[in-house]
Every structure is written in structure tokens, then in C-alpha cells.
XYZ file of N, CA, C and O in Angstrom:
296
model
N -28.856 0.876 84.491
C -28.402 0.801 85.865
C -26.996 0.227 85.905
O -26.790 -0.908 85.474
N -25.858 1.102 86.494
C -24.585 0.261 86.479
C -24.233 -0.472 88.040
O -24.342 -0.115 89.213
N -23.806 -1.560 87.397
C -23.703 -2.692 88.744
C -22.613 -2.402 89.205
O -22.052 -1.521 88.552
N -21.862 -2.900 90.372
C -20.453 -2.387 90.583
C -20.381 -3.826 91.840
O -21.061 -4.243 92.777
N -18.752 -4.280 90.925
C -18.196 -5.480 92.050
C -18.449 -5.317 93.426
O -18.324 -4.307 94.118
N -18.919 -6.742 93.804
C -19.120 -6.952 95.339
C -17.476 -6.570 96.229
O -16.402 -6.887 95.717
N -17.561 -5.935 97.450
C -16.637 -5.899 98.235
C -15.487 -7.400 98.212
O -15.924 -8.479 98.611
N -14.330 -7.298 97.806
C -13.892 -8.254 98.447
C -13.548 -9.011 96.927
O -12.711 -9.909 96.839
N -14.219 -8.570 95.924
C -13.707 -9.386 94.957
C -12.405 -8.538 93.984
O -12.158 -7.339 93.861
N -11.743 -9.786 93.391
C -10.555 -9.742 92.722
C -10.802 -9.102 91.477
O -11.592 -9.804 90.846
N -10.474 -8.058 90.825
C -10.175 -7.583 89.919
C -9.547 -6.648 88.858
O -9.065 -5.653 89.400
N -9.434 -6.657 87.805
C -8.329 -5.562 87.367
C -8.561 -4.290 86.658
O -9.454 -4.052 85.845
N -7.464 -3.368 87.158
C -8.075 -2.075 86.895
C -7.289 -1.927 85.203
O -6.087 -1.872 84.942
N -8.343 -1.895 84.366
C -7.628 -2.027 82.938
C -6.400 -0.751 82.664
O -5.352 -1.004 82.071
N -6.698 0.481 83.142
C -5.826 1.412 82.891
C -4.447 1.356 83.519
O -3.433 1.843 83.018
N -4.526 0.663 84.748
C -3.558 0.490 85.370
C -2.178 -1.000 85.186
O -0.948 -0.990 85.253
N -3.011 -1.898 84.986
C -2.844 -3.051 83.957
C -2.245 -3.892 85.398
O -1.356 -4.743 85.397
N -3.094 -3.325 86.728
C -2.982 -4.064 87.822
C -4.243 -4.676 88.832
O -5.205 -4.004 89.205
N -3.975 -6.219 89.201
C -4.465 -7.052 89.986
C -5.317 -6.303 91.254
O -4.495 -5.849 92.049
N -6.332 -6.108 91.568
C -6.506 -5.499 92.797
C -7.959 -6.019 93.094
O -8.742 -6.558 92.312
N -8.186 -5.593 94.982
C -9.600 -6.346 95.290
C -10.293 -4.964 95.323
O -9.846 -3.820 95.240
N -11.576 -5.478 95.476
C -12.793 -3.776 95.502
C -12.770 -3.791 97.223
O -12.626 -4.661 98.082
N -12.937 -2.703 97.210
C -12.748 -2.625 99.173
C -14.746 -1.617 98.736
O -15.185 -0.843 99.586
N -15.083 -1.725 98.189
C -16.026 -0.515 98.125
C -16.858 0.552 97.311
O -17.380 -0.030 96.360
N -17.080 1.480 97.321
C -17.680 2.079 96.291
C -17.912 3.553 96.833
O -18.492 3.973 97.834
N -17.354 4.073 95.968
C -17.586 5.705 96.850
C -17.854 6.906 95.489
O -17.113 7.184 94.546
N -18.887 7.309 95.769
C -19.414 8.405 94.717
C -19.486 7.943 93.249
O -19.271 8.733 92.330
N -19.794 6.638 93.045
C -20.008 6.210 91.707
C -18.964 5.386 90.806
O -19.247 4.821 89.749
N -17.231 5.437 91.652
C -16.405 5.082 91.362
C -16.156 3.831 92.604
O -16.696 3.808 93.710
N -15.161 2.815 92.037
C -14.727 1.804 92.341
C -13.207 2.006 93.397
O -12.135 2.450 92.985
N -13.519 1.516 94.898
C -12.467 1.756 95.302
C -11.680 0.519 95.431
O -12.110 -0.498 95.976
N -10.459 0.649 94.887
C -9.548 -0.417 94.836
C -8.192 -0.302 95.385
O -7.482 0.661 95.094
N -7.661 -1.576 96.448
C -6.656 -1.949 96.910
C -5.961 -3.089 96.328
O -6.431 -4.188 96.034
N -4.613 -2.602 96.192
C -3.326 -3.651 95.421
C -3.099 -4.912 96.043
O -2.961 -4.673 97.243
N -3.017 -5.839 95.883
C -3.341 -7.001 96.558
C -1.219 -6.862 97.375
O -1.111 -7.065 98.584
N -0.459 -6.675 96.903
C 1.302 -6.843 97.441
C 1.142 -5.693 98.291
O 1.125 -5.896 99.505
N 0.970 -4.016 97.670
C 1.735 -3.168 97.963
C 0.566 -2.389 99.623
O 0.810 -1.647 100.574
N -0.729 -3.189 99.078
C -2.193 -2.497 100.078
C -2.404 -0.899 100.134
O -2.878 -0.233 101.054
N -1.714 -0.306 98.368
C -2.276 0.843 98.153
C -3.516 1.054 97.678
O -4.013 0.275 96.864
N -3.922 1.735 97.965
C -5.640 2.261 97.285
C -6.214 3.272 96.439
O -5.725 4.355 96.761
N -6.890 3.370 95.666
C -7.141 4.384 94.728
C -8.532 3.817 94.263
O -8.981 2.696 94.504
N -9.055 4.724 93.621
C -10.665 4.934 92.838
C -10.235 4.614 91.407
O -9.225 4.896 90.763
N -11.335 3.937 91.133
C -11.474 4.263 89.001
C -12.935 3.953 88.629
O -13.896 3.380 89.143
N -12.701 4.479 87.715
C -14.357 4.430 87.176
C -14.544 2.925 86.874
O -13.651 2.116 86.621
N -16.059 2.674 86.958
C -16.312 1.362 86.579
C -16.252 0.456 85.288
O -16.225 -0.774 85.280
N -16.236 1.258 84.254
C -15.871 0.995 83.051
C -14.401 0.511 82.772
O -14.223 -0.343 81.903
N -13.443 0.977 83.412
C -12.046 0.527 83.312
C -12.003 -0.172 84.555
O -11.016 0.070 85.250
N -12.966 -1.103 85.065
C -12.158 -2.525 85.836
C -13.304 -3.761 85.373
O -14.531 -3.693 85.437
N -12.629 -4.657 84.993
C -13.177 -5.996 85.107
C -13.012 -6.915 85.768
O -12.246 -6.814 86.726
N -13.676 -8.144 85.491
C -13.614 -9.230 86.604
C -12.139 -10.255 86.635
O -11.808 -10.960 85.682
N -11.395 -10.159 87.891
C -10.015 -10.979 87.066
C -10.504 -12.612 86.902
O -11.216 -13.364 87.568
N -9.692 -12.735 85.598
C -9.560 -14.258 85.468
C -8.930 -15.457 86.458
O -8.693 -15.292 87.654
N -8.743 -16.510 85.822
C -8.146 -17.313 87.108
C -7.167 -17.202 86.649
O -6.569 -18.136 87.183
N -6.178 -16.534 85.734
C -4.919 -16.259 85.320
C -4.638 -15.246 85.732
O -3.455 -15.091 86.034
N -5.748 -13.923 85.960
C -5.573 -13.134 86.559
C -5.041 -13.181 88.055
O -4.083 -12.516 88.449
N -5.907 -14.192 88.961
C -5.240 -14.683 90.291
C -3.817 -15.104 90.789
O -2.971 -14.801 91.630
N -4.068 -16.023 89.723
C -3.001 -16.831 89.810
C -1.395 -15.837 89.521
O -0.293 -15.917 90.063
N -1.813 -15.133 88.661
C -0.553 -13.752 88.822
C -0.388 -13.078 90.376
O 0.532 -13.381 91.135
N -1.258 -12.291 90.634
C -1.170 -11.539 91.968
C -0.841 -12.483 93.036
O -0.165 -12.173 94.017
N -1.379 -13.748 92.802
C -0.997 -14.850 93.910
C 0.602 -14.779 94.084
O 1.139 -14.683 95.188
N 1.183 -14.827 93.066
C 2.661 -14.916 92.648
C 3.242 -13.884 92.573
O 4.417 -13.986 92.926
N 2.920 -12.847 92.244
C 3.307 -11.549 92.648
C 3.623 -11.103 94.605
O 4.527 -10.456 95.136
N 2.489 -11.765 95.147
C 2.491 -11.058 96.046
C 3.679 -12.187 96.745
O 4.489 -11.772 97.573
N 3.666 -13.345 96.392
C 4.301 -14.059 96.837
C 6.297 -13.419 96.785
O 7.247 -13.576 97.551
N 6.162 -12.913 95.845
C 7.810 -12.672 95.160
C 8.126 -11.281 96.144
O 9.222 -11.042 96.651
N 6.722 -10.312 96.300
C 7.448 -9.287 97.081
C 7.532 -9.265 98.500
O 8.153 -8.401 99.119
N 6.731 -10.483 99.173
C 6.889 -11.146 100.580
C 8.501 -12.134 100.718
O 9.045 -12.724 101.652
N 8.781 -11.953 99.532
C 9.875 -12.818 99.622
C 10.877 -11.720 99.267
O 11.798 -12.272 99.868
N 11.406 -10.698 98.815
C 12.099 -10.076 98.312
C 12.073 -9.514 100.046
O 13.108 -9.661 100.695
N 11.105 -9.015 100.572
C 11.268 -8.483 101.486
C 11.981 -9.155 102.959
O 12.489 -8.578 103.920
N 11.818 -10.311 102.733
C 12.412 -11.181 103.442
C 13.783 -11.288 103.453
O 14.433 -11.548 104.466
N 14.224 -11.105 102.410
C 15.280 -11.402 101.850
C 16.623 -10.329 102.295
O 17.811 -10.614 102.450
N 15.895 -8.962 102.431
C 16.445 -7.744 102.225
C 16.809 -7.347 103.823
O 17.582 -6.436 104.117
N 15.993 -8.339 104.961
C 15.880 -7.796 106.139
C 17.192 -8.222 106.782
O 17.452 -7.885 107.937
């Protein structure tokens, strides 16, 4: 039986080698949104795991740098 992340949690899509939360689950695949950019896309469940707290702590800072870049630019 394959399990698949609860809505809402943090994790990374290994192929993509990016930070993102699960918004969901649709036809067997994992739907995932970018925590900066709030794009979305599917991947199979096998290529995402659970992020670390290093994992967080990146996207935390990430998202932080492109809220600020954008600030910056206006």
C-alpha cells in the first residue's frame, strides 16, 4: 500500500532538487506547490521525500531573498 504526504506538509521533490508543500493528491501522483514562486506540478511518489529541518530552513531563506529581491526592484 503506498502512503502519500499529508496536505500541507513540506517536502522535496528529489528530481527537481526543490523545496515544496503537498497541496494534494491526484491520480496516484503527488501534487506539489513551490513554497517562493506558488508554481505547481505533479510527481510520482517515489521521487519526493520528507524535507529536513535543513530542508526548511533553506526555503525559509529562499523565499525570504525573493520577497526581498522583489521589493527591491519595485
Amino acid at each position: 500500500m503506498n502512503t502519500f504526504p499529508a496536505a500541507g506538509t513540506w517536502v522535496v521533490d528529489v528530481r527537481r532538487d526543490r523545496i515544496c508543500e503537498v497541496t494534494g493528491v491526484n491520480n496516484g501522483r503527488v501534487v506539489l506547490r513551490d513554497l517562493a514562486s506558488r508554481e505547481e506540478w505533479e510527481a510520482s511518489p517515489c521521487d519526493v521525500r520528507p524535507a529536513t529541518a535543513s530542508d526548511e530552513l533553506r526555503a525559509k531563506v529562499a523565499d525570504l531573498n525573493h520577497h526581498s529581491a522583489r521589493r527591491l526592484a519595485e
